Structure formats: structure tokens, C-alpha cells
Amino acid sequence: MQVSLTRINKRFGSVQVLKDVDLVFPSRKFVTLLGPSGCGKTTLLRMIAGLEDITAGSIRFGEREVNKLAPRDRNIAMVFQSYALYPQMSVRRNLGYGLRVRGTPKADIEEAVGRVARILEIDHLLDRKPAQLSGGQRQRVALGRAMVRKPDIFLMDEPLSNLDAKLRVTMRGELRRFHLDLDATTIYVTHDQLEAMTMSDLIAVMHQGVVQQFGTPAEVYSQPANVFVAGFIGSPPMNFLPGTIDAGRFTFADAKLPLPALPGGVKPAHAAILGVRPQDLIFEGTPAADTLTGTISLVELLGSEKLVEVNLSGQKRMSVQIHADMVVNMGDRVHVKFDPQRVHVFDTESGRSLRAG
Amino acid sequence: MSRLNFLSSDRFVGLVFIAPFVVTALVFMVYPIAEAVRMSFFSYNPLRPDLTSFVGLANFEFVFSDPLFWDSFRQATIWTLLSIVFQTVFGVSIALLLHRALFGMAFFRGLLLFPYIVPTVVIALIWRWIFNPEIGVVNHFLLWVGLINEPVYWLSTPTMAMASTIMLNVWKYTPFVVICVLARLQTVPLELYDAAKVDGAGVIRRFLDVTLPQLREVLIVVIVFRTIWTFNKFEEIYLLTKGGPGTSTFNLAVYSFEQSMANLRVGVGAAAGVVMMIMLLVGSIVYLRIAGFGSEEK
Ligand SMILES: Nc1ncnc2c1ncn2[C@@H]1O[C@H](COP(=O)(O)OP(=O)(O)OP(=O)(O)O)[C@@H](O)[C@H]1O
Ligand SMILES: [Mg+2]
């Protein structure tokens, strides 16, 4: 089922929480709403579920507008951040609740609950109460409760945020698998960019109630539409240097760095921000026109990589990610080399990418 | 341990803190109960203390064979049962209403405490006026609206007197239920309601499957306390009807009082009090067991 949002606005009193959100979630895709805390992800998800009124705009499932439809009539299922399991009911009754409410025959409920419990490997927990489960088990029950009704649209609000780091990684894969089995459109909310990158077909990056970019993980990573997306996606975060563009070169301090073609249109002495990921920088033996010189102020071992912090002139710092075998020491003078094809250039005023055109 | 050490130890400080309560409890709770139990084995007339004598279980035999005791027991049960049922139903309903964030609810929440803080004597007197058959406002109103054709003798027929005492109790103590339930309602996780909505539950199912289970524990406690306090209640009945007409609104507290003060059989009154205490104790324990209080894990 395709979900289309057209110029969605949401106000709580005088606070504008969502501004002109236009998104189309293609049928059966895994789409993530990604953004920092308070940017309106949960609010948008609740509006799709029918739990929150729409101030302005329209939501359509397929061709049908659902603005006025009650949650129960939308054939959606939702996994809540707190799981929201009914505490007095056994796992079995929790799983079957949605079917029971809809008057499904007992035998069918029994069968559906059994099927989901087997998929999620919680058959041995069916007679327990939620309070007798671990966080991970509760999370599976919450998933199961959502899966049991065969919904058209599957909504999840940060379902992994209460799990420990290791379980989170395992569950990422599982959620992806369930999505493929389920045949539903999944809309997934998270503030964790790594989760979004690894699980999604499409990512909508949000900031302060506005969609900043909507695209595949590869697109938002390699062609960020603006400074916000560039800084939010990727770990360790992108380096930013303020400067000006003159005659196709980026001037920062006394260096003039070569730039890629900029179809975005450049004025003379255009104020711009250069963005480059730590992974895209290397150390060079000798200074050159396309290098910046600085001293190493910090070295962090990440495992197979090292993250090196370099102090440049003018109080600026950059981080450079190198192979762990490379020997570097604090205080070393280094020359950081840029690959013009791997830098991002943003207009200082609007924050928009000048590479996009 | 040296003396100085003890005086500055946590144990000593703890003892100092609980001492006032222990003393108060000993003087005002333990002593009267012990005295009542002792008295129930004696024949004692306050006007002839010289005739006081140990009579063994004779007072209890008297109580158990007194038809008035059993009438009082039956009436106390009816009065308690109906009071509690109405208080709980009204209490939960009003709490649900006040819980909604509607305009002006803060004002009504404030009003709630009103019946609770006015002394019972004042309320009983006002109610006697209100329910006065000739000049009372209730009859006036009902006649005027046309619901009745002739004055109702509120406090002078047995059924009406019982109904009036129940009404008074319900009016006065429903706020207690409202406050307890309201406090609990405010802690129910909102996501549970959202989950139920998505699952397809309507208003009634959401109440039965989300709200009510969350209220279970608080209702168990509220019902126990209200039952004990209502079963024991003396002043409301005595001030409103004096147990009458006849003995039709006697409960065990009124019975005990009448035996001690009117008939000067203090031993019998004490025995009735002891029986009442044991009934409540056993009743509460059995009820809490059946209700499974505390067995529910969080
Ligand atoms: N019922 C409400 N009344 C008023 N403001 C609200 C309400 N619900 C949310 N908001 C505001 O709307 C904004 C977006 O909230 P929302 O819960 O959608 O954020 P979020 O992106 O889900 O954040 P998080 O990652 O912390 O869950 C916040 O600024 C919040 O304060
Ligand atoms: Mg949220």
C-alpha cells in the first residue's frame, strides 16, 4: 500500500511542529523517518496512524484519503517505543488482542498467534505476563502483536532504542527480514543514522519539522542536500571548513583547494562551506596546493581504524580516519590531502549543496 | 558499644523518630482495644462499679442470642454494601470525567473536597433540614417538579431512613474514591490507549481492557478501607436517625453504643465491639486473599 503525504502541517497550539511535509512512501518499501530528538518524527507517525489530528494537508493510503479515518479502520499496526503491552494479559492474549477485538473466530486467532510466535521464537513465552519478560522479549511480543493482523502498513517508533547495543544490531537484521516476509509498507522512526542506513530502502531526513532530504541511503550519504543532512548522516561526522570560492578553488586560510564542478552557480568570492568525511582524507608526505597543514592533537583507536584529530591554523580542527596500522603520534606535523571528487560544497547562506545544481 | 556511641548511632535516631508514633498508638489504639477486650469478659455497670464481676463468655452469649444484634448486623451489612457499591461506581465515573482535560475541571476538582472537610455533625444537621417532610427542600422540589404527590417521610419510615443514611455516606465519601482513582488514572501510560486504538478497541473495550485493570489495585485498597470505615460508622447514622425509626437503622456500632450508654451494659457493648472487630479482621484478610492483592507483579 502506497502512503502519500501532501503538505502535512501540524500545530500544537501556537507551536508549529511539522511544516509542509510532502512524502510518498512506495508500496512494500522500508522507509525511515530520521532526525534528531524533537524534530517531529513521532508526531508524523502518529498522524499516519490516525492517533493525532491533522492541522492541514492530506494523507492517502493508495488512492484513498484517510484524514478522517479512525486508527482501527486503517489496517495499520504500530510498535510503540515503550512497547505498550497490556500488563494484565498473557503474551498469548496480548498477541491475539487485535484479532479478538475484531471478532475473529477463536481457532483462527489461535492459529495466527501460533504462527507469529513461531516466527519470532517466542512460543515458549506465551503464558507469561509482560512483566516476566526481558526487554528483548517484550520487544518481540510488541512486534508480534503488530504482525499478527497482517497489516497493510507497519509503523515502528524507535523499537530498538530500549535494547542493549548488541541486541540492537541483531534485531536490525531481523526487522529487515520480517519486513521482507510481511509484504507491508514499513515506516520506521529512529534518531540513529546507522539504523536508518543499514535497514532502509529510503530515508527521509527531518529537522525542526521540515523534511531536509528524501532518498536512498546511498544518496543521502554521498549527495547530502544540505549542511544539516551532511552533518547528521555518517559516523564519525563530516568535517566542515568555512571559506570562499574563487576561480574554481576553495580558499581557506592560505590554502587554495581544487573543487569539483559546481552546477549550483557560483558568484565571485562566494561564501561557502566545504564538507569532507574523515574517511575521504589522507595524509601526504609533502605539502602541496591541495593539502592543509596541521598538528595531530588526538589519536583514537576505533578497532581496524584510527581517528586522528588535526589542529589547523585559525582554531579549526579536522578529523581524519586512517588505517590502524599507520603509525602517527600526537604533536606530529601532517599534511592533509583532499580528493576534489569527494568533497561537498554548501552555500553558507542557505546551507544548500552547490554540487546538486 | 559505649554510651556516647549509642546516642549518636542511626539506631538511636531511628528510635527517637518512631517514639512519638509508638506512644500515640499505645495510648490511643492498643490500650482502648485491650481495655475493650478485657471489658467484654466482665459485667460492668458504670453506675454500680462495686458490682463489677468476671462473667466469662456470658456477654458474648448474650450478644449472639440477641435478635437485635443480628438485625443490626444485617442492617450494617446492607448499609455498608450499598454505600460501597454506589461510592465506587460514582467515584470511578466522576474520576473519569474529571480526568478529561476539559475547561473548568480544575474548579470541580477543587469542589470535590468540600463534603469531605465539612464536619459530619454539620452535614447531618443540614441533611435533617433538607429531608424534613414538612419544610425540607427535597420534598418541596419533588412536589414542585411533580415527581411526588405528597410529602415523603424521608427519615421516619425504615426503608427511607436507611436510604437516607446511605445517601449521606455516599455523598460524603465518594470524593475519597474520586481522589484515589484520579491519582491512579494520571499514571496510566498513554501509549496503552494508543495501542488499544490501533488494535481496534472502542471506548468501552479501552475502559475494560486498559483503564480498569490499571485501577484494580487502587480499587481493592479503597474498597477495603471504605468497607472497614463504613461498617464501623457511628456518627452519621446516630446523628441523622439515632438508629431509628425503631431500630431499623441500627448497625453494630449503634448497637454497641446503645448497650453501653442507654442500657448501661458496658460489658455487652464491649463484647459486640470485639465481635465486630474480629468480623472486619477476618473479612478483610479473606477479601484481600481472594482479590489477590500484592500478588500482581508490576
Ligand atoms: N501533545 C503535544 N503538545 C504540545 N507539543 C507537543 C506534543 N507532542 C509533541 N509536541 C512537540 O512537538 C515536537 C515534536 O515532537 P515529537 O515527539 O514528534 O518528536 P520526535 O522527533 O519523535 O522526538 P524524539 O526523538 O525525542 O522522540 C516537540 O518539540 C514536542 O515538544
Ligand atoms: Mg519520538
Short mmCIF file of C-alpha atoms in Angstrom, two decimals, chain A residues 111-347:
data_model
loop_
_atom_site.label_atom_id
_atom_site.label_comp_id
_atom_site.label_asym_id
_atom_site.label_seq_id
_atom_site.Cartn_x
_atom_site.Cartn_y
_atom_site.Cartn_z
CA GLU A 111 -3.53 -20.28 14.56
CA ALA A 112 -2.35 -16.72 13.82
CA VAL A 113 -0.83 -16.32 17.29
CA GLY A 114 0.95 -19.66 16.95
CA ARG A 115 2.35 -18.73 13.55
CA VAL A 116 3.71 -15.36 14.69
CA ALA A 117 5.07 -16.83 17.92
CA ARG A 118 7.00 -19.43 15.90
CA ILE A 119 8.45 -16.83 13.53
CA LEU A 120 9.56 -14.65 16.43
CA GLU A 121 10.65 -17.64 18.52
CA ILE A 122 8.53 -16.71 21.48
CA ASP A 123 6.33 -19.84 21.59
CA HIS A 124 7.75 -20.80 24.98
CA LEU A 125 6.73 -17.43 26.47
CA LEU A 126 3.06 -17.48 25.52
CA ASP A 127 1.72 -17.97 29.03
CA ARG A 128 3.89 -15.35 30.71
CA LYS A 129 2.88 -11.83 31.62
CA PRO A 130 4.85 -8.91 30.10
CA ALA A 131 6.43 -8.17 33.49
CA GLN A 132 8.07 -11.59 33.41
CA LEU A 133 9.90 -10.90 30.14
CA SER A 134 13.26 -9.33 29.35
CA GLY A 135 13.40 -6.12 27.30
CA GLY A 136 14.27 -8.00 24.13
CA GLN A 137 11.45 -10.49 24.64
CA ARG A 138 8.95 -7.70 25.24
CA GLN A 139 10.11 -6.07 22.07
CA ARG A 140 9.41 -9.30 20.15
CA VAL A 141 5.95 -9.56 21.65
CA ALA A 142 5.25 -5.97 20.61
CA LEU A 143 6.41 -6.84 17.09
CA GLY A 144 4.30 -9.98 17.14
CA ARG A 145 1.23 -8.08 18.19
CA ALA A 146 1.73 -5.82 15.20
CA MET A 147 2.41 -8.66 12.75
CA VAL A 148 -0.46 -10.90 13.74
CA ARG A 149 -3.14 -8.92 11.91
CA LYS A 150 -1.35 -8.86 8.52
CA PRO A 151 -1.45 -5.05 8.28
CA ASP A 152 -1.01 -3.09 5.05
CA ILE A 153 1.21 -0.59 6.83
CA PHE A 154 3.61 -1.32 9.60
CA LEU A 155 4.60 1.63 11.81
CA MET A 156 7.50 1.48 14.25
CA ASP A 157 8.58 4.21 16.66
CA GLU A 158 12.17 3.65 17.76
CA PRO A 159 11.53 0.00 18.57
CA LEU A 160 15.18 -0.75 19.27
CA SER A 161 16.08 2.18 21.49
CA ASN A 162 15.50 0.30 24.75
CA LEU A 163 17.75 -2.62 23.83
CA ASP A 164 21.43 -3.05 24.53
CA ALA A 165 23.87 -2.34 21.72
CA LYS A 166 24.49 -5.93 20.74
CA LEU A 167 20.84 -6.96 20.64
CA ARG A 168 20.13 -3.85 18.62
CA VAL A 169 22.49 -5.00 15.89
CA THR A 170 20.89 -8.46 15.75
CA MET A 171 17.40 -7.02 15.72
CA ARG A 172 18.24 -4.68 12.84
CA GLY A 173 18.75 -7.68 10.63
CA GLU A 174 15.67 -9.44 11.92
CA LEU A 175 13.39 -6.44 11.43
CA ARG A 176 14.63 -6.21 7.88
CA ARG A 177 13.82 -9.92 7.36
CA PHE A 178 10.35 -9.57 8.89
CA HIS A 179 9.70 -6.64 6.60
CA LEU A 180 10.53 -8.75 3.57
CA ASP A 181 8.26 -11.58 4.80
CA LEU A 182 5.46 -9.25 5.75
CA ASP A 183 4.62 -7.71 2.40
CA ALA A 184 3.65 -4.43 4.06
CA THR A 185 4.88 -0.86 3.73
CA THR A 186 7.07 -0.22 6.75
CA ILE A 187 7.53 3.26 8.17
CA TYR A 188 10.26 3.27 10.75
CA VAL A 189 11.20 6.13 13.09
CA THR A 190 14.67 6.49 14.54
CA HIS A 191 17.21 9.10 15.52
CA ASP A 192 20.05 6.64 14.93
CA GLN A 193 21.55 7.26 11.49
CA LEU A 194 23.31 3.89 11.47
CA GLU A 195 19.99 2.09 11.95
CA ALA A 196 18.49 4.14 9.15
CA MET A 197 21.41 3.49 6.80
CA THR A 198 21.50 -0.27 7.36
CA MET A 199 17.79 -1.05 7.25
CA SER A 200 16.05 1.33 4.87
CA ASP A 201 15.14 1.39 1.22
CA LEU A 202 14.50 5.11 1.58
CA ILE A 203 15.32 7.67 4.26
CA ALA A 204 13.51 10.93 4.99
CA VAL A 205 15.85 13.15 6.98
CA MET A 206 13.91 15.59 9.14
CA HIS A 207 14.94 18.66 11.08
CA GLN A 208 12.67 21.04 13.00
CA GLY A 209 9.54 19.72 11.36
CA VAL A 210 10.84 20.04 7.80
CA VAL A 211 11.92 17.21 5.51
CA GLN A 212 15.51 18.00 4.55
CA GLN A 213 16.09 15.21 2.05
CA PHE A 214 14.30 12.09 0.88
CA GLY A 215 16.34 9.45 -0.88
CA THR A 216 18.10 6.11 -0.70
CA PRO A 217 20.74 5.59 1.99
CA ALA A 218 23.46 5.91 -0.67
CA GLU A 219 22.01 9.20 -1.89
CA VAL A 220 21.71 10.86 1.50
CA TYR A 221 25.20 9.68 2.33
CA SER A 222 27.05 10.61 -0.83
CA GLN A 223 24.93 13.52 -2.06
CA PRO A 224 23.64 15.29 1.04
CA ALA A 225 21.26 18.06 0.03
CA ASN A 226 22.38 20.48 2.71
CA VAL A 227 24.71 21.06 5.63
CA PHE A 228 22.26 19.53 8.13
CA VAL A 229 21.97 16.22 6.28
CA ALA A 230 25.71 16.14 5.66
CA GLY A 231 26.44 16.59 9.35
CA PHE A 232 23.74 14.23 10.58
CA ILE A 233 24.50 11.25 8.35
CA GLY A 234 27.76 9.37 8.68
CA SER A 235 29.97 8.47 11.57
CA PRO A 236 32.38 9.91 12.58
CA PRO A 237 30.69 13.16 11.45
CA MET A 238 31.75 15.17 8.43
CA ASN A 239 34.34 17.97 8.76
CA PHE A 240 33.24 21.46 7.81
CA LEU A 241 35.52 24.34 6.83
CA PRO A 242 34.22 27.87 6.18
CA GLY A 243 35.79 29.79 3.30
CA THR A 244 35.18 31.34 -0.09
CA ILE A 245 35.12 30.06 -3.66
CA ASP A 246 37.29 31.91 -6.15
CA ALA A 247 38.06 30.84 -9.69
CA GLY A 248 37.04 27.24 -9.06
CA ARG A 249 39.14 26.92 -5.91
CA PHE A 250 38.15 26.91 -2.28
CA THR A 251 40.11 29.39 -0.21
CA PHE A 252 40.66 28.53 3.42
CA ALA A 253 43.39 30.34 5.35
CA ASP A 254 46.23 30.48 2.83
CA ALA A 255 45.38 27.24 1.05
CA LYS A 256 43.59 27.08 -2.29
CA LEU A 257 41.91 23.69 -2.68
CA PRO A 258 40.69 22.35 -6.02
CA LEU A 259 36.95 21.82 -6.32
CA PRO A 260 34.69 19.64 -8.44
CA ALA A 261 32.33 21.16 -10.99
CA LEU A 262 29.62 23.20 -9.28
CA PRO A 263 26.42 23.38 -11.32
CA GLY A 264 24.75 25.24 -8.45
CA GLY A 265 26.07 28.55 -9.76
CA VAL A 266 28.83 30.49 -8.01
CA LYS A 267 29.23 34.21 -7.51
CA PRO A 268 32.70 35.77 -7.29
CA ALA A 269 34.10 35.34 -3.77
CA HIS A 270 31.15 33.11 -2.91
CA ALA A 271 30.92 32.37 0.84
CA ALA A 272 30.79 28.59 1.16
CA ILE A 273 31.31 25.67 3.49
CA LEU A 274 33.48 22.77 2.46
CA GLY A 275 32.44 19.41 3.84
CA VAL A 276 34.57 16.31 3.78
CA ARG A 277 34.22 12.99 5.59
CA PRO A 278 37.10 11.76 7.78
CA GLN A 279 37.23 8.60 5.63
CA ASP A 280 37.88 10.64 2.48
CA LEU A 281 41.04 12.35 3.75
CA ILE A 282 44.59 11.01 3.62
CA PHE A 283 47.98 12.16 4.90
CA GLU A 284 50.53 13.28 2.32
CA GLY A 285 54.30 13.37 2.80
CA THR A 286 54.89 16.85 1.40
CA PRO A 287 52.76 20.00 1.38
CA ALA A 288 51.05 20.87 -1.93
CA ALA A 289 48.34 23.09 -3.31
CA ASP A 290 45.61 20.62 -2.37
CA THR A 291 46.77 19.97 1.20
CA LEU A 292 46.22 21.62 4.56
CA THR A 293 48.92 21.50 7.20
CA GLY A 294 48.35 21.00 10.91
CA THR A 295 49.46 19.13 14.05
CA ILE A 296 47.96 15.98 15.49
CA SER A 297 46.22 16.68 18.79
CA LEU A 298 44.43 13.39 19.47
CA VAL A 299 44.55 9.80 18.27
CA GLU A 300 41.64 7.41 18.97
CA LEU A 301 41.81 3.73 18.11
CA LEU A 302 38.43 2.54 16.77
CA GLY A 303 39.43 -1.06 16.05
CA SER A 304 40.58 -1.52 12.49
CA GLU A 305 40.80 2.26 12.11
CA LYS A 306 42.26 5.21 13.90
CA LEU A 307 40.55 8.56 14.20
CA VAL A 308 43.10 11.34 14.19
CA GLU A 309 42.30 14.91 15.18
CA VAL A 310 44.36 17.55 13.41
CA ASN A 311 44.62 21.15 14.61
CA LEU A 312 44.71 23.52 11.63
CA SER A 313 45.54 27.20 11.69
CA GLY A 314 42.75 29.52 12.78
CA GLN A 315 41.41 27.36 15.62
CA LYS A 316 39.95 24.85 13.17
CA ARG A 317 40.08 21.10 13.67
CA MET A 318 39.54 18.20 11.32
CA SER A 319 39.26 14.52 11.95
CA VAL A 320 40.92 12.09 9.62
CA GLN A 321 40.25 8.37 9.62
CA ILE A 322 43.26 6.20 8.76
CA HIS A 323 44.16 2.54 8.90
CA ALA A 324 45.03 1.32 12.40
CA ASP A 325 48.45 0.04 11.26
CA MET A 326 49.65 3.51 10.33
CA VAL A 327 51.91 4.97 12.98
CA VAL A 328 51.08 8.54 14.00
CA ASN A 329 51.93 10.44 17.16
CA MET A 330 50.47 13.37 18.97
CA GLY A 331 52.31 16.54 18.01
CA ASP A 332 53.31 15.30 14.53
CA ARG A 333 53.05 17.83 11.72
CA VAL A 334 50.92 16.40 8.92
CA HIS A 335 49.62 17.43 5.52
CA VAL A 336 46.00 16.52 4.88
CA LYS A 337 45.12 15.84 1.27
CA PHE A 338 41.71 16.41 -0.31
CA ASP A 339 40.22 14.48 -3.20
CA PRO A 340 38.16 17.05 -5.13
CA GLN A 341 35.66 14.39 -6.21
CA ARG A 342 34.94 13.52 -2.58
CA VAL A 343 34.27 16.93 -1.09
CA HIS A 344 30.88 18.57 -0.58
CA VAL A 345 30.33 22.28 -1.05
CA PHE A 346 27.49 24.18 0.57
CA ASP A 347 26.26 27.72 0.22
#
